[in-house]
Tab-separated table of C-alpha atoms and ligand atoms in Angstrom:
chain	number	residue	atom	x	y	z
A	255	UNK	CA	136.656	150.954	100.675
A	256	UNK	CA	133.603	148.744	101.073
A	257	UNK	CA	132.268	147.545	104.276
A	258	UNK	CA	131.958	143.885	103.852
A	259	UNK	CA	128.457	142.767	104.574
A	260	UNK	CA	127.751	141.201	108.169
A	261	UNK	CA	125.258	139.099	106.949
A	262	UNK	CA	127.596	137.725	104.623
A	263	UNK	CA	129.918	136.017	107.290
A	264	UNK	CA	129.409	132.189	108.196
A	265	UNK	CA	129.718	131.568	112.287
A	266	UNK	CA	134.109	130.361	111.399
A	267	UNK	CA	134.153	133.420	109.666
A	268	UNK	CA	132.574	135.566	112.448
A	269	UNK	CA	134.942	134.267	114.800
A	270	UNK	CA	137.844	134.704	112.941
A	271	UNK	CA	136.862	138.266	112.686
A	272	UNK	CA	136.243	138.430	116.205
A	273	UNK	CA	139.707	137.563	117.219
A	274	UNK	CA	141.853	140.379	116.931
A	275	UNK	CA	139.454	141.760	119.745
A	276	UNK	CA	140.312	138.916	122.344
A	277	UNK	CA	136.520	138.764	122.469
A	278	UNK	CA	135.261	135.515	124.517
A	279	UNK	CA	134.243	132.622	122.036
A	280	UNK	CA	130.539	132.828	122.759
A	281	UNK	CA	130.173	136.606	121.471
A	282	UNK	CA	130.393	135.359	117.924
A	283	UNK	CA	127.870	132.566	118.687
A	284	UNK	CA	125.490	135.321	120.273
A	285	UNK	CA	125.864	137.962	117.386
A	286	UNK	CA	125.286	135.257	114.543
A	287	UNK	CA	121.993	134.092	116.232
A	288	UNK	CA	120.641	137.577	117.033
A	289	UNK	CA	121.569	138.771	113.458
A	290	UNK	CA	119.971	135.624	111.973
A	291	UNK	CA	116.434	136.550	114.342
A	292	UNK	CA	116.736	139.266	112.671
A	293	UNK	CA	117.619	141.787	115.839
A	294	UNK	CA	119.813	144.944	114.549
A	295	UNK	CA	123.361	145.071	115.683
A	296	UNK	CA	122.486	148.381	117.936
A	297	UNK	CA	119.349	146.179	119.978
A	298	UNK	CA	122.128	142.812	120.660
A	299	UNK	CA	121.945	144.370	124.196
A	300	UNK	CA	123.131	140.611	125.057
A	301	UNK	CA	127.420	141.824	124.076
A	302	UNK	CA	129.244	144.833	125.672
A	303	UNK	CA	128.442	148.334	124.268
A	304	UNK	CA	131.633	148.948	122.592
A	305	UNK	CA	131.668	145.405	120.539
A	306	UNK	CA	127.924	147.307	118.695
A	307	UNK	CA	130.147	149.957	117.943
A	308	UNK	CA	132.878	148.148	116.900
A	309	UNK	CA	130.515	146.165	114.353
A	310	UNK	CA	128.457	149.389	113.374
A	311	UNK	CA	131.641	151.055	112.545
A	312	UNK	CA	133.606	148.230	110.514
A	313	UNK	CA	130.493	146.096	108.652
A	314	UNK	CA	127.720	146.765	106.268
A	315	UNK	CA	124.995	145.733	109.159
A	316	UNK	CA	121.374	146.844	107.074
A	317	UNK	CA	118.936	144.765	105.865
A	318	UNK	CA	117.400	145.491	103.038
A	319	UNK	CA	115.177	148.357	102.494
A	320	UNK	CA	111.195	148.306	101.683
A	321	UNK	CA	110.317	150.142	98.807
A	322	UNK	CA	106.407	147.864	98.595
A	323	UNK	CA	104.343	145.445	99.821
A	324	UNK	CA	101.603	143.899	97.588
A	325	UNK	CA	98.891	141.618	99.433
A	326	UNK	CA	97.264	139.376	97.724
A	327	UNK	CA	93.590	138.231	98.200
A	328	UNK	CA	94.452	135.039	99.548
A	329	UNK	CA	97.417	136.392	101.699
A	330	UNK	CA	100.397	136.361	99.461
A	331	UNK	CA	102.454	139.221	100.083
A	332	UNK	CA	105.344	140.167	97.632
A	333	UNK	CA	107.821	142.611	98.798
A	334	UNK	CA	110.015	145.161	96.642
A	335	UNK	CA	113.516	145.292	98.205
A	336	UNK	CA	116.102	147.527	97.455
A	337	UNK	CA	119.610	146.986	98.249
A	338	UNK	CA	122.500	149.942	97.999
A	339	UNK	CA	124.172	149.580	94.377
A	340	UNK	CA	127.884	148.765	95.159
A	341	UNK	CA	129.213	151.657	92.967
A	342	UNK	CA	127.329	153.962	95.900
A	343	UNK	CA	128.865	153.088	98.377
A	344	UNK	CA	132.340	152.252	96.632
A	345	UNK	CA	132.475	156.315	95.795
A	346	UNK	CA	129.564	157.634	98.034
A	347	UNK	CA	128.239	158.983	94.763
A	348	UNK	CA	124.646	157.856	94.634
A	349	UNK	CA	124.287	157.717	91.063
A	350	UNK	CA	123.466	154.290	90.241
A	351	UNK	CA	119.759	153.739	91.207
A	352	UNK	CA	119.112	151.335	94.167
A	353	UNK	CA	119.632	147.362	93.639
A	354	UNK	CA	115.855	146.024	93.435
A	355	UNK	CA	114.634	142.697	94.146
A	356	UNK	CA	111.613	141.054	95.167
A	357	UNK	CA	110.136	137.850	97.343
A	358	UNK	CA	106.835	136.409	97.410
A	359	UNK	CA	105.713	134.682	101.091
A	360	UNK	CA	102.947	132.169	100.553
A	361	UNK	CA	100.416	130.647	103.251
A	362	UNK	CA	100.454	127.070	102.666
A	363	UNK	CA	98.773	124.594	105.017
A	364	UNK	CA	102.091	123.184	106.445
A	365	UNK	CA	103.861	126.639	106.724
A	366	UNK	CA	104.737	129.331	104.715
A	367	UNK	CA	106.965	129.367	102.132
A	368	UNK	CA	109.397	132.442	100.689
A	369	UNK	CA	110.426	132.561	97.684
A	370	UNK	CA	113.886	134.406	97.609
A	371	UNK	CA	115.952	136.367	94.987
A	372	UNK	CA	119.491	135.352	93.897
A	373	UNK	CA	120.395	138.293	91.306
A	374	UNK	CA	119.617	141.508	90.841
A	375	UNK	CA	117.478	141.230	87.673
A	376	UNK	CA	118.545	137.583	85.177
A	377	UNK	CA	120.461	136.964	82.245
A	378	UNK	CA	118.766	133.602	80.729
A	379	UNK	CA	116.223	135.763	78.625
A	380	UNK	CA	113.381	133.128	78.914
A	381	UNK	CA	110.250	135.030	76.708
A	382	UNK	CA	107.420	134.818	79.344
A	383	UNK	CA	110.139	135.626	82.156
A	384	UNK	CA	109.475	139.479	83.309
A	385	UNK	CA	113.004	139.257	85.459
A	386	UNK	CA	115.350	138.986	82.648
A	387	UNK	CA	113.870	142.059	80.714
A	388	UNK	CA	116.498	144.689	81.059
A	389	UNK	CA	119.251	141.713	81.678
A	390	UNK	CA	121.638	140.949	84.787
A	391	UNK	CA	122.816	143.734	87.372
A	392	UNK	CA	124.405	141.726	89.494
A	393	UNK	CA	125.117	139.101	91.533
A	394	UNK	CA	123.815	138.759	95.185
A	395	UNK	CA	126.376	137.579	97.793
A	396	UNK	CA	125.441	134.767	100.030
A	397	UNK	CA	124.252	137.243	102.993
A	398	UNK	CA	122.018	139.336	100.769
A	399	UNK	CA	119.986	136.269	99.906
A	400	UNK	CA	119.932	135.477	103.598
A	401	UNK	CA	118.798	138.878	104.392
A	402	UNK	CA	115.696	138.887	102.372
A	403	UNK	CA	115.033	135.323	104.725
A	404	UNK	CA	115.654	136.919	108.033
A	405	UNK	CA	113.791	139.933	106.843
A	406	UNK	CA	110.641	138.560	105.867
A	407	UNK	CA	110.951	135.613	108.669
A	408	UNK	CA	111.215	138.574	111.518
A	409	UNK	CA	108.064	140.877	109.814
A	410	UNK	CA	105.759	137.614	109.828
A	411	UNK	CA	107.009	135.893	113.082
A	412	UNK	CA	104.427	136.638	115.905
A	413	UNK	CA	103.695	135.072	119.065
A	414	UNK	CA	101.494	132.413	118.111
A	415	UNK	CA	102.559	132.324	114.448
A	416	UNK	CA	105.985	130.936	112.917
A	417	UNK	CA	107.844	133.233	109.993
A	418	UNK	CA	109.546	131.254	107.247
A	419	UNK	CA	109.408	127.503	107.101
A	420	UNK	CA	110.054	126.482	103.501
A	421	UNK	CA	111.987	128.974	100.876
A	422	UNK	CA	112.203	128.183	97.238
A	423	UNK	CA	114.592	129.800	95.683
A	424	UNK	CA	111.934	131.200	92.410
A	425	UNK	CA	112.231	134.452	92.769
A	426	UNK	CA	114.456	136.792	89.973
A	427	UNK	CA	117.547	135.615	89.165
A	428	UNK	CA	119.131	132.182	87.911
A	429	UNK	CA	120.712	130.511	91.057
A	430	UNK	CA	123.000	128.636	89.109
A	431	UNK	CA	124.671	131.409	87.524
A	432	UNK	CA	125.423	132.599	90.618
A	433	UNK	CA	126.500	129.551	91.985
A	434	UNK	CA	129.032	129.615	94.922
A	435	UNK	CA	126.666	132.721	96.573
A	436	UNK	CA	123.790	130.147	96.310
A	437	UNK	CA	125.499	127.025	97.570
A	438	UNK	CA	126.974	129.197	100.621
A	439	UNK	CA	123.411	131.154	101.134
A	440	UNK	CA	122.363	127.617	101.657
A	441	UNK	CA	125.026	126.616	104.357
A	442	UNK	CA	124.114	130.027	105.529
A	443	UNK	CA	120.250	129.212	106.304
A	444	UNK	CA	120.423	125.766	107.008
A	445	UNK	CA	123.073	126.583	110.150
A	446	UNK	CA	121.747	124.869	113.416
A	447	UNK	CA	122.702	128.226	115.354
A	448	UNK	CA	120.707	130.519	112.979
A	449	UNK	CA	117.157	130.463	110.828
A	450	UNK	CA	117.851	126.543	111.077
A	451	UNK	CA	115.564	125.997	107.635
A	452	UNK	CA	116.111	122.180	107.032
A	453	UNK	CA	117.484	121.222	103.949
A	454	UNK	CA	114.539	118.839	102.588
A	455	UNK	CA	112.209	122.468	102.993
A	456	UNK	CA	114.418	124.393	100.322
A	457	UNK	CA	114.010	123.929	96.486
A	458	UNK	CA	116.403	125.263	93.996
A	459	UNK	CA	114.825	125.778	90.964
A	460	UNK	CA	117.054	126.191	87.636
A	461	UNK	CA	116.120	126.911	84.123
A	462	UNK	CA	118.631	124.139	83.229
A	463	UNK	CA	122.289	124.656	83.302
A	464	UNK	CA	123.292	121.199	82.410
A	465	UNK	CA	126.916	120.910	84.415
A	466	UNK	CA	126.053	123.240	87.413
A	467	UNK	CA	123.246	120.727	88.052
A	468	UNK	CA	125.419	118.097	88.123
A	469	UNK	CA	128.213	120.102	90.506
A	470	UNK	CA	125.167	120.532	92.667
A	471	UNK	CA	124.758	116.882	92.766
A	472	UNK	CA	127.592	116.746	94.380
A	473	UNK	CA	127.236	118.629	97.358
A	474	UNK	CA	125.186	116.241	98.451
A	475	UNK	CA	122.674	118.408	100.053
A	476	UNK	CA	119.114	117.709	100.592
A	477	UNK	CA	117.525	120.330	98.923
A	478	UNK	CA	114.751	118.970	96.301
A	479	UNK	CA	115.868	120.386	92.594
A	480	UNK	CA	113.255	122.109	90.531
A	481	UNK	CA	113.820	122.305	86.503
A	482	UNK	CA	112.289	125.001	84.129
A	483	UNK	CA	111.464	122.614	81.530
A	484	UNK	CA	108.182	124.194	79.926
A	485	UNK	CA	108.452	121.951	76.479
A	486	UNK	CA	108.495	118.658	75.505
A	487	UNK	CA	110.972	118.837	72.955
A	488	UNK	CA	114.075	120.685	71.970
A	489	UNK	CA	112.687	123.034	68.690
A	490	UNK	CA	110.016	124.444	70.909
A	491	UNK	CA	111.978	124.554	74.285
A	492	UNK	CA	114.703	126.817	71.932
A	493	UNK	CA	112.178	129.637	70.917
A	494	UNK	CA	110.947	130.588	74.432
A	495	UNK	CA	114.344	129.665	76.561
A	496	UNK	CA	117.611	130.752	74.646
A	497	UNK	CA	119.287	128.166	77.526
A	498	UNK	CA	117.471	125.588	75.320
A	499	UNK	CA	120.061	126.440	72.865
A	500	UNK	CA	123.041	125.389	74.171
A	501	UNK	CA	121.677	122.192	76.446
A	502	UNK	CA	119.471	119.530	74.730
A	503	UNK	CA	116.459	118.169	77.224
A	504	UNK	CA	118.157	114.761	76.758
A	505	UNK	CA	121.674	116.084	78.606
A	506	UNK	CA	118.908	117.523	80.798
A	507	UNK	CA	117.092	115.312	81.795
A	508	UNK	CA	120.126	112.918	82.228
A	509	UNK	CA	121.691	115.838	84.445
A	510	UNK	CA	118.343	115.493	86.856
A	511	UNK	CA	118.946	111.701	87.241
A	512	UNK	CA	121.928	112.116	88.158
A	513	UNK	CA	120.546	114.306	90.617
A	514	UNK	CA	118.632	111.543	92.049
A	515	UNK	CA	121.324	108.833	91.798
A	516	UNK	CA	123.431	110.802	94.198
A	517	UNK	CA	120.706	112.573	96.608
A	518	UNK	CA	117.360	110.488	96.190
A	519	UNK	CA	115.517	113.787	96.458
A	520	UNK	CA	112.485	113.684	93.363
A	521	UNK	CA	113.348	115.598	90.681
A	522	UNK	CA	110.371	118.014	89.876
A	523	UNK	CA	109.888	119.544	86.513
A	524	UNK	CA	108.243	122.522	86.244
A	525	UNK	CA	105.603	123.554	83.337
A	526	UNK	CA	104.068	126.939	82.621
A	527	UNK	CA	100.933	126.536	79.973
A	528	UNK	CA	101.245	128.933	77.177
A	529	UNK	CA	99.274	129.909	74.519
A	530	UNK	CA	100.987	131.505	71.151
A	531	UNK	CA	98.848	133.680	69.040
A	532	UNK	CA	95.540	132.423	70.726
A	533	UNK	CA	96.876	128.524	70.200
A	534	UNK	CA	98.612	125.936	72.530
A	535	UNK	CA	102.019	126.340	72.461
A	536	UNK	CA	102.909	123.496	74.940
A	537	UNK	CA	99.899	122.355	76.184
A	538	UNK	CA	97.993	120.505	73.081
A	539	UNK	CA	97.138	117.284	74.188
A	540	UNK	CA	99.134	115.676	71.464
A	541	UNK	CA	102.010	117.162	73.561
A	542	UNK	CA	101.352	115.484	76.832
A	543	UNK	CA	102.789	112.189	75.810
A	544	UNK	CA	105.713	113.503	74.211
A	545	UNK	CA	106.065	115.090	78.017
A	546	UNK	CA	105.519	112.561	79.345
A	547	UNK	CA	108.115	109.618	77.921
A	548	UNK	CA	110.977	112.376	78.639
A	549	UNK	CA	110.553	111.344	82.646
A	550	UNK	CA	109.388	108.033	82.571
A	551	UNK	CA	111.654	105.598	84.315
A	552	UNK	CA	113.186	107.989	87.260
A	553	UNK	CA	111.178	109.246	90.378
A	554	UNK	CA	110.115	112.873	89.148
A	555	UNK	CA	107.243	115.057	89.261
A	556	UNK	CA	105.795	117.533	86.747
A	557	UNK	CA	104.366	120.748	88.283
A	558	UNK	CA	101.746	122.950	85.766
A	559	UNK	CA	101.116	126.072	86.133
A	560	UNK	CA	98.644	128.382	83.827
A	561	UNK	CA	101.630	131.092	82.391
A	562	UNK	CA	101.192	134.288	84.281
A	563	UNK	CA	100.874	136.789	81.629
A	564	UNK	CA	102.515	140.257	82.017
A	565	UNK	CA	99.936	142.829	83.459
A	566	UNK	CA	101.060	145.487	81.010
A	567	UNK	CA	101.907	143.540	78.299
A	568	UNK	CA	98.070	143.668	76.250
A	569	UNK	CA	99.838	142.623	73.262
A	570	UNK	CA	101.182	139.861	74.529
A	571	UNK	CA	102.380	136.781	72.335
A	572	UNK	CA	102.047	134.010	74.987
A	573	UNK	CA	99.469	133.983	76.904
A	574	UNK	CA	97.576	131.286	79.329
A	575	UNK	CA	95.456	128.976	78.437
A	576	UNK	CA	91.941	128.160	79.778
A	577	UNK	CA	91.166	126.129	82.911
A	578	UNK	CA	89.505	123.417	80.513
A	579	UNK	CA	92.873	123.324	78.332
A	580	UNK	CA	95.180	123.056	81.192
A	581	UNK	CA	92.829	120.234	83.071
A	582	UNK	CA	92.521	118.554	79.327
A	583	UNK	CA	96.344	118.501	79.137
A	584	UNK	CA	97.161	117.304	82.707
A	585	UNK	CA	94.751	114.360	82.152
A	586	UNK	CA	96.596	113.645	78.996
A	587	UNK	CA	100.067	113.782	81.005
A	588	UNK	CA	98.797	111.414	83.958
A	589	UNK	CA	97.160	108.875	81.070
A	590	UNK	CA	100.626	108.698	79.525
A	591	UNK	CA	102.312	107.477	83.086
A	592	UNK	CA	103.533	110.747	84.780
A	593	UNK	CA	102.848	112.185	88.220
A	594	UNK	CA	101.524	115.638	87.473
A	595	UNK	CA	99.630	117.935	89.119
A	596	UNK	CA	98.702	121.484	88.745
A	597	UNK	CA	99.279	124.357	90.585
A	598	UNK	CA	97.328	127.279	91.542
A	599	UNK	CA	98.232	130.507	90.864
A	600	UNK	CA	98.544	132.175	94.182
A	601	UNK	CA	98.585	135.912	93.962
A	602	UNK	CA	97.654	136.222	90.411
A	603	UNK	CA	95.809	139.483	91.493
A	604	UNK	CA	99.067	141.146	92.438
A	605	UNK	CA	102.657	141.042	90.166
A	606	UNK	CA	102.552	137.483	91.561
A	607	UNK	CA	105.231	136.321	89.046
A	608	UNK	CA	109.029	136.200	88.790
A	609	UNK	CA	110.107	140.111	88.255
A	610	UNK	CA	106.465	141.467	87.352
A	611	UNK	CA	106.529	143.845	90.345
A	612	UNK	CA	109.922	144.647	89.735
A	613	UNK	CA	109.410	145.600	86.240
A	614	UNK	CA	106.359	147.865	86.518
A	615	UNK	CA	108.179	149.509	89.640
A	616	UNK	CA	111.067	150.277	86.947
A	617	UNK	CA	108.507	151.052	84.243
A	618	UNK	CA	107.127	153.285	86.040
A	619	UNK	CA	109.893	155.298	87.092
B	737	LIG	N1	115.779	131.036	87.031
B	737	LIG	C1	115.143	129.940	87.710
B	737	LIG	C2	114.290	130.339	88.874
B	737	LIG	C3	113.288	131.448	88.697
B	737	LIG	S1	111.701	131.302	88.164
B	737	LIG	C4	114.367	129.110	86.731
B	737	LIG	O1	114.276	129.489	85.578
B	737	LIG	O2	113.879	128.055	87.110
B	737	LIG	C5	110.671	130.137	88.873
B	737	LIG	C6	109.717	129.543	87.805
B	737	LIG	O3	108.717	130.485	87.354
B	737	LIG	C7	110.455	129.074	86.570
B	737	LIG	O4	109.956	127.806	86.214
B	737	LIG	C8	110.061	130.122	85.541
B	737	LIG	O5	110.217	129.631	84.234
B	737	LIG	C9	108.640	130.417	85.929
B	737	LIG	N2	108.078	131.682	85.452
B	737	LIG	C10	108.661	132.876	85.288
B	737	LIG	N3	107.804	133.809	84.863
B	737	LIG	C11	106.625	133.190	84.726
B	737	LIG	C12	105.326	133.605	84.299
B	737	LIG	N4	105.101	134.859	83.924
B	737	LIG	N5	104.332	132.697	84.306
B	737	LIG	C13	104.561	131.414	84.669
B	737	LIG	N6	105.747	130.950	85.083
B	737	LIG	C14	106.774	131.816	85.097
């Protein structure tokens, strides 16, 4: 059978587990803070000898593994993480190959921010996307995300230098489709007695599944909503996002409102510029009023970004456009009454986007 994953247990949980062992209470506060620092189960040197073994012997207690680390120019470093494929260790048969995700940390001025994985490769199919190439493995659980966190926090945490302060949760993966991992991954992080990330420092970026946003709503969490809206109107949203398909930017955009009504977190709306066949796809300034009446009237943002084009793909369809067509457009987008900025490509030297690294590393192979 399994081992259930440590990582993967909430402090209740960890206590209930606990009991059978007429442990005192404290034991399961100290083993869910060291594990959430990031300290292996064999270094807690703060519980009794036998309670390591104990956990060692019953629980799946590994992070997960480093396969590569890309640094960027200007400090972005993306790890390639590979977790053990569940059929492995179901039958001990190693045949599967190894689980592989990636995360991106990024030196802002106020911190840095990590953006995490929540599947093993995506199922949405978005063209430009590089993670949903060879479709959905699977599913991370709630710890697995939260490993990738501690991971990265405890690498980059130094004396006089803080790990993780903001995660966005942009890295492979549609968190909405795996929805109960996610919203516990976030009660997971956000605990007081582990990483402690506050809610208003996480964003949750979808590609737009209409009634998960509006469960999410909800929860009535703080975390700021991101939406992959990349068009301004339905017939070109539908040929690069098949999700486009079966939710119309009206139901949307209504869904992100909503959003706001119940949290009053700004809803931000995220753009890639593309070009198709050498012209603008999304960006021609015609477009940018179009874009811009579909948010008027609720506090929301639009975030650009020049599309990241695949490094091996030199016959690509979409492809960015140039600096002066992206500036042209966001002028176009502010004139019409938006707030819009645009953001820099950080790491565009390395795989820098969603899956890229991933997807050579399996290319490759
Ligand atoms: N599945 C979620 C989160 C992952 S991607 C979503 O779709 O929102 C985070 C953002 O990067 C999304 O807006 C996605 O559309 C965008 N993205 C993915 N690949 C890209 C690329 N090659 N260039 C520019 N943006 C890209």
């Amino acid at each position: 059978m399994t081992k259930q994953y440590l990582y993967d247990f909430s402090f209740d949980e960890l206590k209930d587990a606990l009991k059978p062992l007429n442990a005192p209470r404290f034991r399961a506060e100290q083993i869910f803070t060291a594990l959430h620092q990031g300290v292996p189960v064999a270094e807690i040197t703060n519980i009794p000898k036998d309670l390591r073994a104990w956990l060692a012997e019953n629980f799946n207690c590994n992070l997960p593994e480093i396969v590569t680390v890309q640094t960027s120019r200007d400090g972005t470093k993306k790890y390639l993480l590979a977790y053990e494929h569940p059929e492995n260790t179901e039958n001990g048969a190693k045949m599967a190959p190894k689980d592989l995700i990636e995360c991106v940390l990024l030196n802002q001025n106020y911190g840095n921010t990590l953006c995490v994985s929540t599947q093993v490769g995506c199922r949405m199919s978005c063209r430009f996307c590089a993670s949903g190439k060879n479709g959905l493995v699977r599913n991370l659980t709630a710890g697995e995300i939260l490993a990738e966190v501690i991971l990265i926090n405890k690498l980059n945490t130094t004396p006089s230098a803080r790990g993780v302060t903001n995660i966005v949760l942009m890295g492979s993966g549609e968190p909405l489709d795996n929805y109960d991992n996610v919203m516990k991954f976030l009660r997971l992080v956000t605990a007081p007695d582990g990483i402690n990330i506050s809610a208003r420092n996480i964003s949750l970026s979808t590609s737009g599944l209409v009634p998960r946003i509006r469960q999410f709503a909800e929860e009535n969490t703080q975390v700021n909503l991101c939406i992959s809206l990349h068009a301004p109107n339905d017939e070109l949203r539908q040929q690069i996002m098949p999700v486009a398909k079966k939710y119309t930017i009206r139901e949307l955009i209504d869904a992100a409102k909503y959003y706001f009504e119940k949290t009053h977190r700004r809803v931000i709306f995220e753009y890639s510029l593309m070009l198709k066949d050498g012209v603008p796809f999304n960006c021609a300034v015609g477009q940018a009023k179009e874009l811009a009446n579909l948010v008027r009237g609720f506090p929301s943002h639009i975030n650009l970004i020049n599309l990241n084009p695949l490094h091996f793909d030199s016959h690509a369809v979409l492809t960015p456009p140039s600096r002066e067509v992206a500036m042209a457009f966001m002028d176009a987008v502010i004139k019409s009454g938006a707030s819009c900025t645009m953001r820099k490509n950080k790491g565009d030297d390395i795989d820098g986007a969603c899956g890229q690294l991933r997807l050579r590393h399996m290319e490759q192979k």
